[in-house]
C-alpha cells in the first residue's frame, strides 16, 4: 500500500472534522499542523464550550452568527501551543474575522479546497474577499488543494453510516439544501424537485 501525501491526509481530516458540526446548513473543519507535519489543533463551526447547543432558535439566521464560532477560529482557540510558522487546512478562504485571527496567531500558510471554495455561498463572498486581501497583505501564503480526499467520508447520522445510494430514501434529508460528504461526493438536496443528485 502506498502512503498518502500529507496534503491529502490533512485535507481529508478537514472534511472529517467538519462532520462534528451540528449546523444543519454548513459544516466546516480546520486542521492546524506544524513544520514537522504534526497535528497541532482541529476545529469545526459550532457554539462555545458550555453554551446550550440544543436550542434550535440559535441555529436560525441571522441570529446564528451571534452564537457560532467558525472552524478556523475554533482551531486557533483549541491550540495549546504557539502557532508561529504553522499552516492551516480548511474548506475555503477564511472570512474577514477568521483571517484576522489567522494573521494574529502567526500561521504562515492557509490551504483551502479549490472546488469547495469555488462553490462557497455568495453571502460570504465580500467577507472572504476581504480575508484574502488581509492574508495576502500580511504575507500569508494561500494555496489551493485540487486533488481528491480519502474516500472514508460517508454520510452519517445517529451513529450509523449510510451508503450513498440509500441516501435519497432517508427522511432526515428533507429540508437540507446541501450536505458535504467530501469534495468528490457532494450531496445536494433539490427542494423544488424533491430528490437528490450527486456532484
PDB file of C-alpha atoms in Angstrom:
ATOM      1  CA  UNK A   1       0.000   0.000   0.000  1.00  0.00           C
ATOM      2  CA  UNK A   2       1.349   3.427  -0.968  1.00  0.00           C
ATOM      3  CA  UNK A   3       1.252   6.029   1.774  1.00  0.00           C
ATOM      4  CA  UNK A   4      -0.876   9.080   1.010  1.00  0.00           C
ATOM      5  CA  UNK A   5       0.635  12.547   0.767  1.00  0.00           C
ATOM      6  CA  UNK A   6       0.476  14.916   3.735  1.00  0.00           C
ATOM      7  CA  UNK A   7      -1.829  17.342   1.906  1.00  0.00           C
ATOM      8  CA  UNK A   8      -4.311  14.570   1.148  1.00  0.00           C
ATOM      9  CA  UNK A   9      -4.266  13.399   4.754  1.00  0.00           C
ATOM     10  CA  UNK A  10      -4.829  16.824   6.274  1.00  0.00           C
ATOM     11  CA  UNK A  11      -7.459  17.937   3.762  1.00  0.00           C
ATOM     12  CA  UNK A  12      -9.317  14.665   4.337  1.00  0.00           C
ATOM     13  CA  UNK A  13      -9.205  15.434   8.053  1.00  0.00           C
ATOM     14  CA  UNK A  14     -10.808  18.821   7.362  1.00  0.00           C
ATOM     15  CA  UNK A  15     -13.926  17.158   5.952  1.00  0.00           C
ATOM     16  CA  UNK A  16     -13.957  14.532   8.687  1.00  0.00           C
ATOM     17  CA  UNK A  17     -13.670  17.113  11.489  1.00  0.00           C
ATOM     18  CA  UNK A  18     -16.424  19.178   9.828  1.00  0.00           C
ATOM     19  CA  UNK A  19     -18.835  16.296  10.402  1.00  0.00           C
ATOM     20  CA  UNK A  20     -18.793  17.154  14.135  1.00  0.00           C
ATOM     21  CA  UNK A  21     -20.624  20.424  13.459  1.00  0.00           C
ATOM     22  CA  UNK A  22     -24.292  20.468  14.457  1.00  0.00           C
ATOM     23  CA  UNK A  23     -25.105  23.216  11.953  1.00  0.00           C
ATOM     24  CA  UNK A  24     -27.725  21.858   9.532  1.00  0.00           C
ATOM     25  CA  UNK A  25     -26.625  24.122   6.686  1.00  0.00           C
ATOM     26  CA  UNK A  26     -22.850  24.421   6.750  1.00  0.00           C
ATOM     27  CA  UNK A  27     -20.183  22.074   8.069  1.00  0.00           C
ATOM     28  CA  UNK A  28     -16.661  23.497   8.160  1.00  0.00           C
ATOM     29  CA  UNK A  29     -13.467  21.980   9.505  1.00  0.00           C
ATOM     30  CA  UNK A  30      -9.972  23.315  10.132  1.00  0.00           C
ATOM     31  CA  UNK A  31      -6.730  21.481  10.870  1.00  0.00           C
ATOM     32  CA  UNK A  32      -3.529  23.199  12.008  1.00  0.00           C
ATOM     33  CA  UNK A  33      -0.197  21.429  11.543  1.00  0.00           C
ATOM     34  CA  UNK A  34       3.394  22.382  12.246  1.00  0.00           C
ATOM     35  CA  UNK A  35       6.510  22.166  10.078  1.00  0.00           C
ATOM     36  CA  UNK A  36       7.053  18.547  11.130  1.00  0.00           C
ATOM     37  CA  UNK A  37       3.550  17.602   9.915  1.00  0.00           C
ATOM     38  CA  UNK A  38       2.278  17.107  13.444  1.00  0.00           C
ATOM     39  CA  UNK A  39      -1.358  17.990  14.045  1.00  0.00           C
ATOM     40  CA  UNK A  40      -1.425  20.889  16.490  1.00  0.00           C
ATOM     41  CA  UNK A  41      -5.166  21.554  16.657  1.00  0.00           C
ATOM     42  CA  UNK A  42      -8.507  20.999  14.937  1.00  0.00           C
ATOM     43  CA  UNK A  43     -11.794  22.866  14.995  1.00  0.00           C
ATOM     44  CA  UNK A  44     -15.262  22.929  13.463  1.00  0.00           C
ATOM     45  CA  UNK A  45     -18.030  25.515  13.357  1.00  0.00           C
ATOM     46  CA  UNK A  46     -20.123  25.414  16.499  1.00  0.00           C
ATOM     47  CA  UNK A  47     -21.085  27.083  19.739  1.00  0.00           C
ATOM     48  CA  UNK A  48     -18.579  27.805  22.514  1.00  0.00           C
ATOM     49  CA  UNK A  49     -17.997  25.194  25.200  1.00  0.00           C
ATOM     50  CA  UNK A  50     -20.738  25.132  27.804  1.00  0.00           C
ATOM     51  CA  UNK A  51     -23.236  27.099  25.715  1.00  0.00           C
ATOM     52  CA  UNK A  52     -26.556  25.275  25.260  1.00  0.00           C
ATOM     53  CA  UNK A  53     -26.487  23.984  21.684  1.00  0.00           C
ATOM     54  CA  UNK A  54     -29.865  22.242  21.928  1.00  0.00           C
ATOM     55  CA  UNK A  55     -31.873  25.446  21.447  1.00  0.00           C
ATOM     56  CA  UNK A  56     -32.922  25.321  17.803  1.00  0.00           C
ATOM     57  CA  UNK A  57     -33.629  29.063  17.545  1.00  0.00           C
ATOM     58  CA  UNK A  58     -29.896  29.655  17.891  1.00  0.00           C
ATOM     59  CA  UNK A  59     -29.334  27.856  14.588  1.00  0.00           C
ATOM     60  CA  UNK A  60     -31.517  30.239  12.581  1.00  0.00           C
ATOM     61  CA  UNK A  61     -30.133  33.103  10.536  1.00  0.00           C
ATOM     62  CA  UNK A  62     -29.328  35.885  11.055  1.00  0.00           C
ATOM     63  CA  UNK A  63     -29.156  35.299  14.824  1.00  0.00           C
ATOM     64  CA  UNK A  64     -26.990  32.218  14.356  1.00  0.00           C
ATOM     65  CA  UNK A  65     -23.987  34.437  13.721  1.00  0.00           C
ATOM     66  CA  UNK A  66     -24.191  35.640  17.335  1.00  0.00           C
ATOM     67  CA  UNK A  67     -23.806  32.119  18.713  1.00  0.00           C
ATOM     68  CA  UNK A  68     -21.430  30.250  16.393  1.00  0.00           C
ATOM     69  CA  UNK A  69     -17.653  30.311  16.273  1.00  0.00           C
ATOM     70  CA  UNK A  70     -16.135  29.449  12.906  1.00  0.00           C
ATOM     71  CA  UNK A  71     -13.938  26.393  12.458  1.00  0.00           C
ATOM     72  CA  UNK A  72     -10.805  28.414  11.755  1.00  0.00           C
ATOM     73  CA  UNK A  73     -11.087  30.404  14.978  1.00  0.00           C
ATOM     74  CA  UNK A  74     -12.042  27.318  16.988  1.00  0.00           C
ATOM     75  CA  UNK A  75      -8.913  25.535  15.798  1.00  0.00           C
ATOM     76  CA  UNK A  76      -6.855  28.524  16.969  1.00  0.00           C
ATOM     77  CA  UNK A  77      -8.695  28.683  20.324  1.00  0.00           C
ATOM     78  CA  UNK A  78      -8.180  24.931  20.820  1.00  0.00           C
ATOM     79  CA  UNK A  79      -4.415  25.075  20.254  1.00  0.00           C
ATOM     80  CA  UNK A  80      -2.287  24.504  23.359  1.00  0.00           C
ATOM     81  CA  UNK A  81       0.928  25.837  21.884  1.00  0.00           C
ATOM     82  CA  UNK A  82       2.374  28.689  19.865  1.00  0.00           C
ATOM     83  CA  UNK A  83       1.171  28.606  16.228  1.00  0.00           C
ATOM     84  CA  UNK A  84       4.024  30.654  14.772  1.00  0.00           C
ATOM     85  CA  UNK A  85       5.012  29.185  11.410  1.00  0.00           C
ATOM     86  CA  UNK A  86       2.200  26.611  11.299  1.00  0.00           C
ATOM     87  CA  UNK A  87      -0.159  26.039   8.385  1.00  0.00           C
ATOM     88  CA  UNK A  88      -3.923  25.683   8.373  1.00  0.00           C
ATOM     89  CA  UNK A  89      -6.034  23.403   6.175  1.00  0.00           C
ATOM     90  CA  UNK A  90      -9.687  24.361   5.796  1.00  0.00           C
ATOM     91  CA  UNK A  91     -12.565  24.210   3.324  1.00  0.00           C
ATOM     92  CA  UNK A  92     -12.409  27.695   1.831  1.00  0.00           C
ATOM     93  CA  UNK A  93     -10.848  31.136   2.133  1.00  0.00           C
ATOM     94  CA  UNK A  94     -11.396  32.305   5.725  1.00  0.00           C
ATOM     95  CA  UNK A  95     -13.855  35.130   6.328  1.00  0.00           C
ATOM     96  CA  UNK A  96     -12.529  38.510   7.469  1.00  0.00           C
ATOM     97  CA  UNK A  97     -12.888  37.684  11.179  1.00  0.00           C
ATOM     98  CA  UNK A  98     -11.102  34.352  10.815  1.00  0.00           C
ATOM     99  CA  UNK A  99      -8.405  35.849   8.591  1.00  0.00           C
ATOM    100  CA  UNK A 100      -7.581  38.371  11.324  1.00  0.00           C
ATOM    101  CA  UNK A 101      -7.261  35.517  13.823  1.00  0.00           C
ATOM    102  CA  UNK A 102      -5.016  33.568  11.440  1.00  0.00           C
ATOM    103  CA  UNK A 103      -2.765  36.590  10.993  1.00  0.00           C
ATOM    104  CA  UNK A 104      -2.517  37.341  14.711  1.00  0.00           C
ATOM    105  CA  UNK A 105      -1.806  33.697  15.573  1.00  0.00           C
ATOM    106  CA  UNK A 106       1.340  33.547  13.428  1.00  0.00           C
ATOM    107  CA  UNK A 107       0.092  30.933  10.955  1.00  0.00           C
ATOM    108  CA  UNK A 108       2.079  31.316   7.724  1.00  0.00           C
ATOM    109  CA  UNK A 109       0.095  29.297   5.164  1.00  0.00           C
ATOM    110  CA  UNK A 110      -3.578  28.546   4.552  1.00  0.00           C
ATOM    111  CA  UNK A 111      -4.509  25.621   2.289  1.00  0.00           C
ATOM    112  CA  UNK A 112      -8.096  25.526   1.015  1.00  0.00           C
ATOM    113  CA  UNK A 113     -10.009  23.030  -1.089  1.00  0.00           C
ATOM    114  CA  UNK A 114     -10.262  24.599  -4.544  1.00  0.00           C
ATOM    115  CA  UNK A 115     -13.601  23.071  -5.567  1.00  0.00           C
ATOM    116  CA  UNK A 116     -15.302  23.714  -2.227  1.00  0.00           C
ATOM    117  CA  UNK A 117     -14.036  27.285  -2.200  1.00  0.00           C
ATOM    118  CA  UNK A 118     -15.456  27.965  -5.673  1.00  0.00           C
ATOM    119  CA  UNK A 119     -18.866  26.744  -4.540  1.00  0.00           C
ATOM    120  CA  UNK A 120     -18.918  28.678  -1.273  1.00  0.00           C
ATOM    121  CA  UNK A 121     -22.060  30.672  -0.529  1.00  0.00           C
ATOM    122  CA  UNK A 122     -22.413  34.080  -2.197  1.00  0.00           C
ATOM    123  CA  UNK A 123     -23.363  35.649   1.132  1.00  0.00           C
ATOM    124  CA  UNK A 124     -19.785  35.142   2.362  1.00  0.00           C
ATOM    125  CA  UNK A 125     -18.135  36.500  -0.763  1.00  0.00           C
ATOM    126  CA  UNK A 126     -17.458  40.032   0.499  1.00  0.00           C
ATOM    127  CA  UNK A 127     -16.082  38.860   3.850  1.00  0.00           C
ATOM    128  CA  UNK A 128     -13.913  36.136   2.293  1.00  0.00           C
ATOM    129  CA  UNK A 129     -12.567  38.568  -0.320  1.00  0.00           C
ATOM    130  CA  UNK A 130     -11.545  40.917   2.489  1.00  0.00           C
ATOM    131  CA  UNK A 131      -9.999  37.960   4.315  1.00  0.00           C
ATOM    132  CA  UNK A 132      -7.991  37.062   1.226  1.00  0.00           C
ATOM    133  CA  UNK A 133      -6.708  40.619   0.855  1.00  0.00           C
ATOM    134  CA  UNK A 134      -5.630  40.740   4.520  1.00  0.00           C
ATOM    135  CA  UNK A 135      -3.864  37.383   4.286  1.00  0.00           C
ATOM    136  CA  UNK A 136      -2.028  38.482   1.143  1.00  0.00           C
ATOM    137  CA  UNK A 137      -1.001  41.823   2.617  1.00  0.00           C
ATOM    138  CA  UNK A 138       0.266  40.070   5.759  1.00  0.00           C
ATOM    139  CA  UNK A 139       2.488  37.782   3.724  1.00  0.00           C
ATOM    140  CA  UNK A 140       0.478  34.637   4.473  1.00  0.00           C
ATOM    141  CA  UNK A 141       0.508  32.164   1.599  1.00  0.00           C
ATOM    142  CA  UNK A 142      -2.811  30.841   0.259  1.00  0.00           C
ATOM    143  CA  UNK A 143      -2.621  27.529  -1.560  1.00  0.00           C
ATOM    144  CA  UNK A 144      -5.437  25.738  -3.391  1.00  0.00           C
ATOM    145  CA  UNK A 145      -5.681  21.979  -2.998  1.00  0.00           C
ATOM    146  CA  UNK A 146      -7.229  20.481  -6.155  1.00  0.00           C
ATOM    147  CA  UNK A 147      -6.788  16.749  -5.631  1.00  0.00           C
ATOM    148  CA  UNK A 148      -9.002  14.133  -4.010  1.00  0.00           C
ATOM    149  CA  UNK A 149      -9.600  13.395  -0.348  1.00  0.00           C
ATOM    150  CA  UNK A 150      -9.627   9.953   1.234  1.00  0.00           C
ATOM    151  CA  UNK A 151     -12.928   8.210   0.476  1.00  0.00           C
ATOM    152  CA  UNK A 152     -13.849   7.410   4.055  1.00  0.00           C
ATOM    153  CA  UNK A 153     -16.302  10.253   4.351  1.00  0.00           C
ATOM    154  CA  UNK A 154     -19.714   8.643   4.262  1.00  0.00           C
ATOM    155  CA  UNK A 155     -22.995  10.297   5.289  1.00  0.00           C
ATOM    156  CA  UNK A 156     -23.551   9.709   8.966  1.00  0.00           C
ATOM    157  CA  UNK A 157     -26.418  10.194  11.384  1.00  0.00           C
ATOM    158  CA  UNK A 158     -27.237   8.945  14.887  1.00  0.00           C
ATOM    159  CA  UNK A 159     -24.123   6.797  14.964  1.00  0.00           C
ATOM    160  CA  UNK A 160     -24.964   4.946  11.749  1.00  0.00           C
ATOM    161  CA  UNK A 161     -23.143   5.181   8.438  1.00  0.00           C
ATOM    162  CA  UNK A 162     -25.378   5.186   5.349  1.00  0.00           C
ATOM    163  CA  UNK A 163     -24.379   4.102   1.889  1.00  0.00           C
ATOM    164  CA  UNK A 164     -24.571   6.880  -0.682  1.00  0.00           C
ATOM    165  CA  UNK A 165     -27.054   5.033  -2.884  1.00  0.00           C
ATOM    166  CA  UNK A 166     -29.533   4.825   0.005  1.00  0.00           C
ATOM    167  CA  UNK A 167     -29.417   8.473   0.977  1.00  0.00           C
ATOM    168  CA  UNK A 168     -32.336   9.566  -1.172  1.00  0.00           C
ATOM    169  CA  UNK A 169     -34.620   7.312   0.849  1.00  0.00           C
ATOM    170  CA  UNK A 170     -33.656   8.874   4.157  1.00  0.00           C
ATOM    171  CA  UNK A 171     -36.397  11.054   5.684  1.00  0.00           C
ATOM    172  CA  UNK A 172     -33.814  13.095   7.567  1.00  0.00           C
ATOM    173  CA  UNK A 173     -32.554  14.578   4.289  1.00  0.00           C
ATOM    174  CA  UNK A 174     -35.744  16.576   3.852  1.00  0.00           C
ATOM    175  CA  UNK A 175     -35.030  20.261   4.232  1.00  0.00           C
ATOM    176  CA  UNK A 176     -31.299  20.014   3.510  1.00  0.00           C
ATOM    177  CA  UNK A 177     -30.014  22.103   0.650  1.00  0.00           C
ATOM    178  CA  UNK A 178     -26.520  20.680   0.666  1.00  0.00           C
ATOM    179  CA  UNK A 179     -24.656  18.029   2.586  1.00  0.00           C
ATOM    180  CA  UNK A 180     -20.899  17.889   2.242  1.00  0.00           C
ATOM    181  CA  UNK A 181     -19.520  14.374   2.377  1.00  0.00           C
ATOM    182  CA  UNK A 182     -16.273  15.211   0.648  1.00  0.00           C
ATOM    183  CA  UNK A 183     -15.369  17.245  -2.424  1.00  0.00           C
ATOM    184  CA  UNK A 184     -15.898  14.374  -4.841  1.00  0.00           C
ATOM    185  CA  UNK A 185     -19.151  13.105  -3.354  1.00  0.00           C
ATOM    186  CA  UNK A 186     -21.200  16.192  -2.569  1.00  0.00           C
ATOM    187  CA  UNK A 187     -24.868  15.585  -1.908  1.00  0.00           C
ATOM    188  CA  UNK A 188     -27.363  18.226  -2.953  1.00  0.00           C
ATOM    189  CA  UNK A 189     -30.981  18.121  -1.912  1.00  0.00           C
ATOM    190  CA  UNK A 190     -33.163  19.665  -4.608  1.00  0.00           C
ATOM    191  CA  UNK A 191     -36.156  21.052  -2.745  1.00  0.00           C
ATOM    192  CA  UNK A 192     -38.042  22.012  -5.869  1.00  0.00           C
ATOM    193  CA  UNK A 193     -37.733  18.531  -7.377  1.00  0.00           C
ATOM    194  CA  UNK A 194     -37.916  16.632  -4.063  1.00  0.00           C
ATOM    195  CA  UNK A 195     -34.985  14.421  -4.974  1.00  0.00           C
ATOM    196  CA  UNK A 196     -31.228  14.095  -4.592  1.00  0.00           C
ATOM    197  CA  UNK A 197     -28.438  14.469  -7.038  1.00  0.00           C
ATOM    198  CA  UNK A 198     -24.737  13.853  -6.683  1.00  0.00           C
ATOM    199  CA  UNK A 199     -21.933  16.065  -7.835  1.00  0.00           C
TER     200      UNK A 199
END
